[in-house]
Short mmCIF file of C-alpha atoms in Angstrom, two decimals:
data_model
loop_
_atom_site.label_atom_id
_atom_site.label_comp_id
_atom_site.label_asym_id
_atom_site.label_seq_id
_atom_site.Cartn_x
_atom_site.Cartn_y
_atom_site.Cartn_z
CA MET P 30 0.00 0.00 0.00
CA ARG P 31 2.90 2.28 0.71
CA LYS P 32 5.09 1.04 -2.10
CA GLU P 33 5.38 4.28 -4.01
CA THR P 34 6.16 6.37 -0.99
CA HIS P 35 8.67 3.92 0.37
CA GLU P 36 10.43 3.93 -2.95
CA GLU P 37 10.55 7.67 -2.84
CA ARG P 38 11.80 7.67 0.69
CA GLN P 39 14.64 5.40 -0.27
CA GLN P 40 15.82 8.20 -2.51
CA MET P 41 15.96 10.58 0.45
CA THR P 42 19.24 11.36 2.11
CA PRO P 43 19.87 9.92 5.59
CA GLY P 44 19.57 13.38 7.09
CA GLU P 45 16.28 13.90 5.38
CA GLN P 46 14.99 10.53 6.51
CA GLU P 47 15.86 11.55 10.04
CA TRP P 48 13.73 14.70 10.09
CA TYR P 49 11.03 12.95 8.16
CA PHE P 50 10.85 10.22 10.74
CA LYS P 51 11.07 12.67 13.60
CA ALA P 52 8.30 14.88 12.33
CA GLY P 53 6.20 11.89 11.40
CA GLN P 54 5.97 10.74 14.98
CA ARG P 55 3.72 13.34 16.52
CA PRO P 56 3.33 17.05 16.14
CA PHE P 57 1.88 17.66 19.59
CA ALA P 58 2.66 16.63 23.09
CA GLU P 59 -0.94 15.45 23.45
CA ASP P 60 -3.40 14.00 21.01
CA GLY P 61 -5.89 16.60 19.84
CA PHE P 62 -8.66 14.05 19.54
CA THR P 63 -9.32 13.87 23.24
CA PRO P 64 -11.66 11.60 25.19
CA GLU P 65 -13.72 14.71 25.93
CA LEU P 66 -14.16 15.37 22.26
CA MET P 67 -15.11 11.77 21.68
CA THR P 68 -17.73 12.03 24.40
CA ARG P 69 -19.05 15.24 22.93
CA ILE P 70 -19.45 13.65 19.52
CA GLY P 71 -21.17 10.64 21.04
CA LEU P 72 -23.63 12.86 22.85
CA GLU P 73 -24.28 14.87 19.72
CA ALA P 74 -24.95 11.69 17.74
CA GLU P 75 -27.34 10.53 20.41
CA SER P 76 -29.01 13.91 20.47
CA ARG P 77 -29.58 13.88 16.75
CA SER P 78 -30.78 10.31 16.61
CA THR P 79 -33.38 10.99 19.27
CA GLY P 80 -34.46 14.20 17.61
CA ALA P 81 -33.58 16.14 20.71
CA GLY P 82 -32.51 19.06 18.64
CA ILE P 83 -29.26 20.56 17.59
CA LYS P 84 -26.63 21.25 20.13
CA SER P 85 -24.16 23.90 19.31
CA HIS P 86 -20.53 22.97 19.08
CA LYS P 87 -18.56 24.06 22.05
CA SER P 88 -16.92 26.69 19.93
CA MET P 89 -19.86 27.58 17.81
CA ARG P 90 -19.67 31.01 19.22
CA GLY P 91 -23.15 31.22 20.59
CA PHE P 92 -25.02 32.77 17.81
CA ALA P 93 -24.17 30.18 15.22
CA VAL P 94 -27.18 27.99 15.72
CA ALA P 95 -29.49 30.90 15.43
CA GLY P 96 -27.89 31.60 12.07
CA LEU P 97 -30.03 33.00 9.40
CA ALA P 98 -33.20 32.54 11.35
CA ALA P 99 -31.90 34.93 13.94
CA VAL P 100 -31.03 37.44 11.32
CA LEU P 101 -34.41 37.15 9.77
CA LEU P 102 -36.02 37.69 13.12
CA LEU P 103 -33.80 40.57 13.99
CA GLY P 104 -34.36 42.16 10.67
CA ILE P 105 -32.07 42.94 7.84
CA LEU P 106 -30.08 46.00 8.46
CA ILE P 107 -28.90 48.56 6.02
CA SER P 108 -25.79 50.42 7.00
CA PRO P 109 -22.39 51.61 5.78
CA LEU P 110 -19.31 49.79 4.69
CA GLY P 111 -17.59 46.88 6.31
CA GLU P 112 -15.05 44.27 5.54
CA TRP P 113 -14.56 40.58 4.95
CA LYS P 114 -11.95 37.87 4.85
CA ARG P 115 -10.31 35.57 2.37
CA GLU P 116 -8.77 32.17 2.13
CA SER P 117 -5.62 32.53 0.12
CA GLY P 118 -5.21 35.59 -1.95
CA PRO P 119 -7.87 37.47 -3.80
CA ALA P 120 -9.27 34.45 -5.53
CA MET P 121 -12.81 33.68 -6.54
CA LEU P 122 -15.05 33.17 -3.59
CA THR P 123 -18.00 31.10 -4.48
CA ALA P 124 -20.03 28.98 -2.16
CA ILE P 125 -21.54 26.57 -4.62
CA PRO P 126 -19.86 23.19 -4.52
CA ALA P 127 -19.96 21.39 -7.81
CA PRO P 128 -21.68 18.06 -7.21
CA GLY P 129 -19.32 15.23 -7.85
CA SER P 130 -16.24 17.30 -7.41
CA ALA P 131 -14.01 17.52 -4.41
CA VAL P 132 -15.71 20.66 -3.16
CA GLU P 133 -13.32 22.96 -4.85
CA GLU P 134 -14.60 26.40 -5.58
CA ALA P 135 -17.02 26.39 -8.48
CA PRO P 136 -17.45 29.21 -10.96
CA SER P 137 -19.88 31.90 -10.00
CA ALA P 138 -23.05 32.30 -11.94
CA GLN P 139 -21.89 35.42 -13.66
CA ALA P 140 -18.32 34.51 -14.47
CA ALA P 141 -19.20 32.84 -17.71
CA ALA P 142 -15.63 32.65 -18.83
CA SER P 143 -16.26 29.16 -20.07
CA ALA P 144 -18.27 30.43 -22.98
CA GLN P 145 -16.92 30.29 -26.48
CA ASP P 146 -14.59 33.18 -27.17
CA ASP P 147 -14.17 32.59 -30.88
CA GLY P 148 -14.07 35.84 -32.78
CA PHE P 149 -13.44 37.99 -29.76
CA PRO P 150 -10.21 39.94 -29.24
CA PRO P 151 -7.47 37.93 -27.52
CA GLY P 152 -7.81 37.99 -23.76
CA SER P 153 -11.48 38.91 -23.88
CA ALA P 154 -13.84 37.51 -21.29
CA PRO P 155 -16.96 36.24 -23.08
CA PHE P 156 -20.46 36.20 -21.64
CA GLU P 157 -23.81 35.07 -22.88
CA MET P 158 -26.92 36.65 -21.42
CA ASP P 159 -30.47 36.20 -22.67
CA GLY P 160 -29.12 34.65 -25.86
CA GLN P 161 -26.89 37.61 -26.60
CA GLN P 162 -23.10 37.32 -26.81
CA TYR P 163 -20.99 39.88 -24.99
CA TYR P 164 -17.27 40.22 -24.54
CA MET P 165 -15.08 42.21 -22.23
CA PRO P 166 -11.71 43.11 -23.80
CA LEU P 167 -8.97 42.72 -21.22
CA PRO P 168 -5.21 43.12 -21.18
CA LEU P 169 -3.45 39.77 -21.26
CA ASN P 170 -2.23 40.13 -17.70
CA ARG P 171 -5.75 40.09 -16.25
CA ASP P 172 -7.47 37.09 -14.80
CA LYS P 173 -10.52 36.87 -17.00
CA SER P 174 -12.15 34.31 -14.74
CA ARG P 175 -12.58 37.24 -12.37
CA ALA P 176 -14.49 39.30 -14.92
CA LEU P 177 -18.08 39.85 -13.85
CA ALA P 178 -21.15 40.70 -15.89
CA VAL P 179 -24.87 40.29 -15.28
CA GLU P 180 -28.04 41.42 -16.93
CA THR P 181 -30.34 43.90 -15.20
CA SER P 182 -33.41 45.73 -16.40
CA ALA P 183 -31.28 48.83 -17.06
CA GLY P 184 -28.57 47.05 -19.00
CA ILE P 185 -25.51 44.92 -18.53
CA VAL P 186 -23.69 45.59 -15.29
CA TRP P 187 -20.10 44.50 -15.38
CA SER P 188 -16.79 44.81 -13.61
CA PRO P 189 -13.36 44.06 -15.07
CA PRO P 190 -10.68 42.38 -12.96
CA PRO P 191 -8.20 45.04 -11.85
CA PRO P 192 -4.47 44.57 -12.36
CA MET P 193 -2.71 42.57 -9.69
CA VAL P 194 0.84 42.31 -8.46
CA ASN P 195 2.84 39.58 -6.73
CA TYR P 196 1.24 36.64 -8.52
CA ILE P 197 4.01 34.36 -7.37
CA LYS P 198 3.62 35.39 -3.75
CA PRO P 199 0.00 34.64 -2.93
CA LYS P 200 0.14 36.18 0.50
CA LEU P 201 1.30 39.45 -1.01
CA MET P 202 -0.83 39.44 -4.14
CA HIS P 203 -3.19 42.37 -4.35
CA ASN P 204 -5.00 44.58 -6.79
CA THR P 205 -3.30 47.84 -7.70
CA GLU P 206 -6.43 49.56 -8.93
CA PRO P 207 -9.86 49.66 -7.34
CA TYR P 208 -12.77 47.54 -8.47
CA SER P 209 -15.26 49.51 -10.55
CA ILE P 210 -18.73 48.72 -11.78
CA TYR P 211 -19.95 49.78 -15.22
CA LEU P 212 -23.23 49.80 -17.08
CA THR P 213 -23.57 49.07 -20.79
CA PRO P 214 -26.84 49.03 -22.76
CA LYS P 215 -28.24 45.64 -23.60
CA GLY P 216 -27.31 44.40 -27.03
CA GLN P 217 -24.03 46.30 -27.16
CA ALA P 218 -21.68 43.36 -27.42
CA GLU P 219 -18.47 45.04 -26.30
CA LEU P 220 -18.24 45.69 -22.59
CA SER P 221 -15.68 48.42 -22.63
CA LYS P 222 -15.01 51.40 -20.39
CA ASP P 223 -15.00 53.72 -23.38
CA THR P 224 -18.64 53.11 -24.14
CA ALA P 225 -19.99 52.37 -20.67
CA GLN P 226 -21.23 54.39 -17.76
CA ARG P 227 -19.24 53.93 -14.61
CA ILE P 228 -21.74 53.64 -11.79
CA TYR P 229 -19.63 52.79 -8.79
CA THR P 230 -16.01 52.46 -7.71
CA PHE P 231 -14.88 50.83 -4.51
CA PRO P 232 -12.01 52.42 -2.63
CA LEU P 233 -8.69 50.72 -3.32
CA TYR P 234 -7.59 50.63 0.30
CA ALA P 235 -9.73 49.26 3.09
CA GLY P 236 -8.56 51.15 6.13
CA GLY P 237 -4.83 50.66 5.70
CA SER P 238 -2.13 50.44 3.07
CA ASN P 239 -2.08 46.64 3.34
CA SER P 240 -5.81 46.11 3.10
CA TYR P 241 -7.68 46.19 -0.16
CA TYR P 242 -11.27 46.05 -1.23
CA LEU P 243 -12.40 43.16 -3.34
CA LEU P 244 -15.54 42.72 -5.39
CA ASP P 245 -16.28 39.04 -5.43
CA SER P 246 -19.44 38.30 -7.32
CA PHE P 247 -22.52 39.76 -9.01
CA TYR P 248 -26.10 38.69 -9.41
CA GLY P 249 -28.75 40.47 -11.46
CA ALA P 250 -32.08 41.05 -9.70
CA GLY P 251 -34.32 43.06 -11.98
CA ASP P 252 -33.56 46.72 -11.37
CA TYR P 253 -30.76 45.82 -9.01
CA VAL P 254 -27.34 44.28 -9.03
CA VAL P 255 -26.65 42.24 -5.93
CA MET P 256 -23.07 41.61 -4.96
CA PHE P 257 -20.69 40.19 -2.40
CA TYR P 258 -17.72 42.35 -1.58
CA GLY P 259 -15.23 42.78 1.21
CA SER P 260 -11.60 43.37 1.95
CA TYR P 261 -8.46 41.37 2.52
CA THR P 262 -5.11 42.12 4.06
CA ILE P 263 -1.89 41.10 2.38
CA GLY P 264 0.66 39.20 4.37
CA ASP P 265 -2.14 37.77 6.44
CA SER P 266 -2.18 34.03 5.93
CA GLY P 267 -5.70 33.93 7.26
CA ASN P 268 -8.92 34.92 5.70
CA TYR P 269 -10.89 37.80 4.47
CA ASN P 270 -11.60 40.48 6.96
CA GLY P 271 -15.31 40.30 6.37
CA THR P 272 -17.94 39.82 3.73
CA LYS P 273 -20.96 41.87 2.84
CA LEU P 274 -23.97 41.27 0.74
CA ALA P 275 -25.01 44.54 -0.89
CA PHE P 276 -26.95 45.94 -3.83
CA ILE P 277 -27.11 48.95 -6.14
CA ASP P 278 -30.25 50.29 -7.77
CA VAL P 279 -29.05 50.25 -11.36
CA ARG P 280 -32.10 52.00 -12.70
CA HIS P 281 -31.34 55.10 -10.66
CA ALA P 282 -27.71 54.97 -11.70
CA ALA P 283 -28.74 54.69 -15.34
CA ALA P 284 -30.85 57.81 -14.92
CA GLY P 285 -27.73 59.69 -13.93
CA GLU P 286 -28.29 59.66 -10.21
CA SER P 287 -25.43 58.94 -7.89
CA ALA P 288 -25.25 55.20 -7.29
CA GLN P 289 -25.62 54.14 -3.71
CA LEU P 290 -24.18 50.90 -2.42
CA HIS P 291 -26.66 49.48 0.09
CA ASP P 292 -25.33 46.88 2.45
CA ILE P 293 -27.77 44.14 3.31
CA LEU P 294 -25.87 41.74 5.52
CA ASP P 295 -22.50 41.24 7.06
CA ILE P 296 -21.58 37.62 6.67
CA THR P 297 -19.13 36.66 9.31
CA GLY P 298 -17.73 33.35 10.39
CA SER P 299 -19.58 31.25 12.87
CA PHE P 300 -19.74 27.53 12.52
CA SER P 301 -23.00 25.86 11.75
CA ASP P 302 -23.83 22.51 10.29
CA LYS P 303 -27.23 23.19 8.81
CA PRO P 304 -27.68 24.09 5.17
CA SER P 305 -28.93 27.42 3.97
CA TYR P 306 -28.89 29.39 0.78
CA ILE P 307 -29.73 32.69 -0.87
CA ALA P 308 -31.78 32.88 -4.05
CA VAL P 309 -32.51 35.77 -6.39
CA ASP P 310 -35.96 36.51 -7.74
CA LYS P 311 -35.14 38.57 -10.80
CA THR P 312 -38.76 39.29 -11.62
CA MET P 313 -39.66 40.65 -8.22
CA GLY P 314 -36.26 42.22 -7.51
CA SER P 315 -36.08 40.28 -4.28
CA LEU P 316 -33.74 38.04 -2.37
CA LEU P 317 -34.94 34.81 -0.82
CA PHE P 318 -33.14 33.57 2.30
CA VAL P 319 -33.72 29.94 3.21
CA ASN P 320 -32.41 28.22 6.28
CA TYR P 321 -32.82 24.59 7.32
CA ALA P 322 -33.37 24.12 11.01
CA GLU P 323 -33.10 20.36 10.58
CA ASP P 324 -31.32 18.06 8.19
CA ILE P 325 -32.22 17.89 4.53
CA GLY P 326 -35.33 15.80 4.09
CA HIS P 327 -37.38 17.67 6.65
CA PRO P 328 -39.15 20.23 4.44
CA ASN P 329 -41.13 21.57 7.35
CA SER P 330 -37.91 22.62 8.99
CA MET P 331 -37.16 25.23 6.36
CA GLU P 332 -37.43 28.87 7.28
CA ALA P 333 -37.65 31.26 4.40
CA GLU P 334 -37.98 34.99 4.13
CA ILE P 335 -38.05 37.32 1.18
CA LEU P 336 -36.40 40.73 1.09
CA ASN P 337 -37.89 43.26 -1.31
CA LEU P 338 -34.94 45.35 -2.47
CA LYS P 339 -37.14 48.23 -3.53
CA THR P 340 -38.91 48.74 -0.23
CA GLY P 341 -36.45 47.06 2.11
CA THR P 342 -39.32 45.09 3.59
CA LYS P 343 -39.02 41.46 4.45
CA ARG P 344 -41.71 38.86 4.84
CA THR P 345 -41.95 35.23 5.69
CA VAL P 346 -42.94 33.22 2.65
CA ASP P 347 -45.89 30.83 2.76
CA GLN P 348 -44.10 27.92 1.15
CA VAL P 349 -40.82 27.16 -0.49
CA SER P 350 -39.86 24.16 -2.58
CA GLU P 351 -37.42 21.80 -0.96
CA LEU P 352 -33.91 21.83 -2.31
CA LYS P 353 -32.17 18.56 -1.53
CA ALA P 354 -28.79 19.29 -3.01
CA PRO P 355 -26.68 22.39 -3.63
CA VAL P 356 -27.09 22.50 -7.38
CA LEU P 357 -25.64 25.34 -9.38
CA ASN P 358 -28.35 27.88 -10.20
CA ALA P 359 -31.10 25.65 -8.82
CA LYS P 360 -34.64 26.83 -9.54
CA ILE P 361 -36.63 27.57 -6.41
CA GLU P 362 -40.35 28.02 -6.23
CA TYR P 363 -41.89 29.89 -3.36
CA GLN P 364 -45.34 31.13 -2.49
CA LEU P 365 -46.22 34.52 -1.10
CA ASP P 366 -49.81 35.70 -0.53
CA GLY P 367 -51.03 32.71 -2.46
CA GLN P 368 -48.97 33.67 -5.50
CA LYS P 369 -46.23 31.44 -6.85
CA HIS P 370 -42.85 32.98 -7.62
CA ASN P 371 -39.56 31.66 -8.91
CA ALA P 372 -36.04 32.33 -7.77
CA GLU P 373 -32.59 31.04 -8.56
CA ALA P 374 -30.28 29.85 -5.81
CA VAL P 375 -26.98 31.64 -6.09
CA VAL P 376 -25.16 31.03 -2.84
CA TYR P 377 -25.09 27.99 -0.61
CA LEU P 378 -23.98 28.21 2.98
CA GLY P 379 -23.65 26.09 6.04
CA GLY P 380 -23.24 22.36 6.14
CA TRP P 381 -24.76 20.37 3.33
CA PRO P 382 -24.75 16.60 3.82
CA ALA P 383 -21.69 14.75 2.62
CA GLU P 384 -23.78 12.66 0.26
CA GLN P 385 -24.88 15.87 -1.45
CA LEU P 386 -21.37 17.12 -1.75
CA PHE P 387 -19.84 13.86 -2.92
CA PRO P 388 -22.56 12.00 -4.80
CA LEU P 389 -20.06 9.80 -6.63
CA MET P 390 -18.74 8.46 -3.39
CA PHE P 391 -22.21 7.54 -2.31
CA ASN P 392 -23.33 6.23 -5.67
CA LYS P 393 -24.68 2.75 -5.20
CA ASN P 394 -24.64 1.82 -8.88
CA MET C 20 -2.70 -1.84 11.46
CA GLN C 21 -4.43 -5.10 12.03
CA SER C 22 -7.30 -3.55 13.91
CA LYS C 23 -7.80 -0.86 11.30
CA GLU C 24 -7.90 -3.37 8.51
CA ALA C 25 -10.39 -5.36 10.48
CA ALA C 26 -12.55 -2.29 10.79
CA LEU C 27 -12.27 -1.77 7.07
CA ILE C 28 -13.60 -5.25 6.41
CA LEU C 29 -16.32 -4.68 8.94
CA THR C 30 -17.56 -1.63 7.13
CA ARG C 31 -18.28 -3.68 4.07
CA THR C 32 -20.78 -5.75 5.91
CA GLN C 33 -22.21 -3.51 8.52
CA ILE C 34 -22.01 -0.06 10.00
CA VAL C 35 -19.04 0.53 12.25
CA PRO C 36 -20.11 1.60 15.72
CA LEU C 37 -19.43 5.28 16.19
CA GLN C 38 -17.29 4.72 19.24
CA GLU C 39 -15.12 2.22 17.41
CA MET C 40 -14.87 4.48 14.41
CA MET C 41 -13.63 7.31 16.60
CA GLU C 42 -11.18 5.16 18.48
CA LEU C 43 -9.69 3.90 15.26
CA TYR C 44 -9.63 7.05 13.22
CA GLY C 45 -10.27 9.94 15.59
CA SER C 46 -6.66 11.00 15.77
CA ASP C 47 -6.22 10.74 12.00
CA VAL C 48 -9.27 12.84 11.28
CA TRP C 49 -8.51 15.44 13.94
CA HIS C 50 -4.90 15.90 12.85
CA TYR C 51 -5.78 16.11 9.19
CA ALA C 52 -8.41 18.73 9.99
CA PHE C 53 -5.92 20.63 12.11
CA PHE C 54 -3.24 20.57 9.43
CA LEU C 55 -5.67 21.94 6.91
CA THR C 56 -7.23 24.63 9.10
CA ARG C 57 -4.43 25.37 11.58
CA SER C 58 -7.08 25.69 14.24
CA ARG C 59 -7.75 23.42 17.19
CA ASP C 60 -11.30 24.65 17.56
CA ALA C 61 -11.96 24.04 13.91
CA ALA C 62 -10.36 20.60 14.11
CA ASP C 63 -12.69 19.76 17.00
CA ASP C 64 -15.77 20.98 15.15
CA ILE C 65 -14.76 19.36 11.89
CA SER C 66 -13.98 16.04 13.60
CA GLN C 67 -17.43 16.07 15.09
CA GLU C 68 -19.01 16.82 11.75
CA VAL C 69 -17.00 14.16 9.96
CA PHE C 70 -17.86 11.39 12.38
CA LEU C 71 -21.51 12.31 12.48
CA LYS C 72 -21.66 12.37 8.70
CA ALA C 73 -19.74 9.13 8.43
CA TYR C 74 -21.83 7.43 11.07
CA ARG C 75 -25.00 8.52 9.36
CA SER C 76 -23.74 7.49 5.93
CA ALA C 77 -21.52 4.51 6.63
CA GLY C 78 -24.14 2.19 5.19
CA ALA C 79 -23.59 3.86 1.86
CA TYR C 80 -19.85 3.30 1.93
CA ARG C 81 -19.03 1.18 -1.08
CA GLY C 82 -15.52 0.13 -0.31
CA GLN C 83 -13.91 1.64 -3.42
CA ALA C 84 -11.38 3.30 -1.17
CA SER C 85 -10.15 2.37 2.28
CA PHE C 86 -12.41 3.46 5.07
CA LYS C 87 -9.71 5.76 6.32
CA THR C 88 -9.33 7.42 2.93
CA TRP C 89 -13.09 7.78 2.80
CA LEU C 90 -13.07 9.50 6.17
CA LEU C 91 -10.17 11.72 5.16
CA THR C 92 -12.03 12.70 2.02
CA ILE C 93 -15.00 13.77 4.08
CA THR C 94 -12.60 15.57 6.40
CA ARG C 95 -10.94 17.39 3.56
CA ASN C 96 -14.18 18.52 2.06
CA THR C 97 -15.58 19.53 5.39
CA CYS C 98 -12.45 21.60 5.87
CA PHE C 99 -12.96 23.26 2.53
CA SER C 100 -16.51 23.97 3.52
CA TRP C 101 -15.27 25.31 6.83
CA LYS C 102 -12.72 27.54 5.17
CA ARG C 103 -15.17 28.85 2.67
CA ASN C 104 -17.80 29.27 5.29
CA CYS C 105 -15.46 31.32 7.39
CA PHE C 106 -17.31 34.04 5.67
CA TRP C 107 -20.20 32.14 4.22
CA ARG C 108 -21.23 30.15 7.21
CA ARG C 109 -24.10 32.16 8.42
CA PHE C 110 -25.74 35.44 7.97
CA LEU C 111 -25.09 37.89 10.70
CA PRO C 112 -26.55 41.34 10.96
CA LEU C 113 -24.26 44.22 10.23
CA GLY C 114 -22.34 45.34 13.21
CA SER C 115 -22.17 41.83 14.60
CA HIS C 116 -18.79 40.24 14.60
CA GLY C 117 -18.32 36.58 15.16
CA THR C 118 -15.75 35.82 17.79
CA ALA C 119 -14.55 32.91 15.72
CA GLU C 120 -12.18 34.95 13.66
CA TYR C 121 -10.64 36.61 16.63
CA THR C 122 -10.37 33.32 18.39
CA ARG C 123 -8.54 31.85 15.46
CA SER C 124 -6.24 34.82 15.14
CA ALA C 125 -5.24 34.54 18.72
CA GLU C 126 -4.88 30.84 18.31
CA LYS C 127 -2.60 31.27 15.36
CA GLU C 128 -0.24 33.33 17.41
CA ALA C 129 0.00 30.52 19.88
CA LEU C 130 0.43 27.81 17.31
CA GLY C 131 4.18 27.92 17.33
CA LYS C 132 4.23 26.89 20.95
CA GLN C 133 2.18 23.81 20.40
CA TYR C 134 4.49 21.70 18.34
CA THR C 135 6.94 19.25 19.69
CA ASN C 136 9.65 20.53 17.44
CA ARG C 137 10.54 23.31 15.08
CA ILE C 138 10.09 21.10 12.05
CA TRP C 139 6.36 21.06 12.54
CA GLU C 140 6.32 24.82 12.72
CA LEU C 141 8.09 24.88 9.39
CA ILE C 142 5.65 22.38 7.94
CA MET C 143 2.71 24.45 9.08
CA GLU C 144 4.16 27.47 7.32
CA LEU C 145 4.16 25.70 3.97
CA PRO C 146 1.54 26.62 1.38
CA ASP C 147 -1.57 24.46 1.66
CA LYS C 148 -0.86 22.17 -1.27
CA TYR C 149 2.63 21.28 -0.03
CA ARG C 150 1.67 21.00 3.62
CA GLU C 151 -1.20 18.72 2.77
CA VAL C 152 0.79 16.10 0.85
CA LEU C 153 3.51 16.10 3.46
CA VAL C 154 1.00 15.52 6.22
CA LEU C 155 -0.81 12.82 4.26
CA ASP C 156 2.48 11.09 3.70
CA MET C 157 4.05 11.45 7.13
CA ARG C 158 1.06 11.31 9.41
CA GLN C 159 -1.61 9.47 7.49
CA GLU C 160 0.75 7.18 5.62
CA LEU C 161 -1.31 7.15 2.47
CA SER C 162 0.19 5.83 -0.73
CA VAL C 163 0.74 8.16 -3.65
CA ALA C 164 -2.21 6.58 -5.41
CA GLU C 165 -4.43 7.12 -2.39
CA MET C 166 -3.29 10.71 -2.05
CA ALA C 167 -3.92 11.32 -5.74
CA ALA C 168 -7.44 9.95 -5.40
CA LEU C 169 -8.09 11.96 -2.27
CA LEU C 170 -6.76 15.21 -3.69
CA GLY C 171 -8.21 14.68 -7.14
CA VAL C 172 -4.89 15.16 -8.89
CA ALA C 173 -2.54 12.94 -10.88
CA GLN C 174 -0.03 10.76 -9.09
CA GLY C 175 2.75 12.68 -10.77
CA THR C 176 1.40 15.85 -9.23
CA VAL C 177 1.43 14.27 -5.81
CA LYS C 178 5.04 13.16 -6.28
CA SER C 179 6.00 16.57 -7.51
CA ARG C 180 4.36 18.31 -4.57
CA LEU C 181 5.92 15.89 -2.13
CA SER C 182 9.32 16.50 -3.61
CA ARG C 183 8.91 20.25 -3.49
CA ALA C 184 7.52 20.16 0.02
CA ARG C 185 10.46 18.11 1.24
CA GLY C 186 12.80 20.41 -0.58
CA LYS C 187 11.36 23.44 1.14
CA ILE C 188 11.65 21.87 4.56
CA ARG C 189 15.14 20.63 3.77
CA ALA C 190 16.18 24.14 2.78
CA ALA C 191 14.63 25.61 5.92
CA ILE C 192 16.36 23.06 8.13
CA LYS C 193 19.64 23.85 6.48
CA GLU C 194 19.11 27.56 6.84
CA GLU C 195 18.22 27.26 10.50
CA GLN C 196 20.91 24.65 11.09
CA LEU C 197 18.46 22.35 12.86
#
């Protein structure tokens, strides 16, 4: 079973074998998997099997279990800027695991860089929206997978990836220009600054010379563009400083009014093991927040609330279709005041069951 | 080794009792989670999640990989989920700040004092992809083929990463005259 590695180890120098052996023994004075932890897991398993409810992890930082439900009860706040955190450099931050893959980050809904780019200028990021081809000309040193574009009622809202430095030093990599958001009329294939209206620009620095703002992803929602943005600090091997869900009323911006970035939520780390997701209702210009209080398979355990971006009001929905797996752009049906509406899931959060994340592993065929 | 192999055979016929599963693989899962997240709290939480998932789903285990590799795969993906959900995990109202991040930051500062020797500090400073293969090789004793399957990369990539990871540690040891 260890043939290959043993062969490799035989090629190691004696000195190397020594440190390899030494380090391979144990990294800590005591085993991290303690009897107390084992007991805790046993109790949790018993709790779940008897339906006694969900116990928070010892380090779930109190509010974790409340999760989205708590937020929905407390109300969605609108307030000024904040910050977020990252994993390793200003990379794509998408929360939709691709079923069957090893839960690597999947492409965001709007980064349609996989589209055909035949006929477009070299380096262009191609997009297809409502059957129409668009392309964003970019210098060759830009990461076109970070190009964003979505359709709104007022036109195509897009943002080019800014130039970066220190590609070979991920901890030091950062953008050297701020992220900007542009608006181009529908049907105008070229998404270029020369022919677009700039509607918003984030600051470059986020409170210090080593912290930078990052625009992560876009979603079109009728008259609005919904986005996740935040900031990161270079040299910090940790994460993003914070994440915010926000929106801009594109229609007002198109009319020449000053675009306002409205923050909706601050998404901050707190461990939870129950699934949840956010869906966009493009027709209604609303965001649907769904949280599972129990495991998947208990449709009555879902809590769902809709946020109307125009009025800022939020309401509990009458019904919402059950989503059993975190599928990219899953169609969601919900009912409000007896009327059926449709939304598209764009962000998945929390703990989805392993069998949903790794269907191949659990495939019985 | 004997007992673990016995457990592996057991899983093909029936569900392994949770307690036995934890006794056999608890340390492996916890350490792997720690090496990926660099956080003891996270390793605790992730271990719990992994064993609960595995216990709930063990009946679906098909035996294509060893039970340990199966558990480590769940661990790895739970870690990815944990990392991603550091900001995605839950919705919090503006103005609220989870203590988790601050806890982890403080924990990171103390990490250097936890290891039994300087070599582990050096290993933990490696980029994720190098640290991971080194840990899988040294601590989990997976074969190159098993690592390749777990990581979803070619065996040549695993060998390359292992070689580079060792090279980086070798250079650091030389530089520090350890």
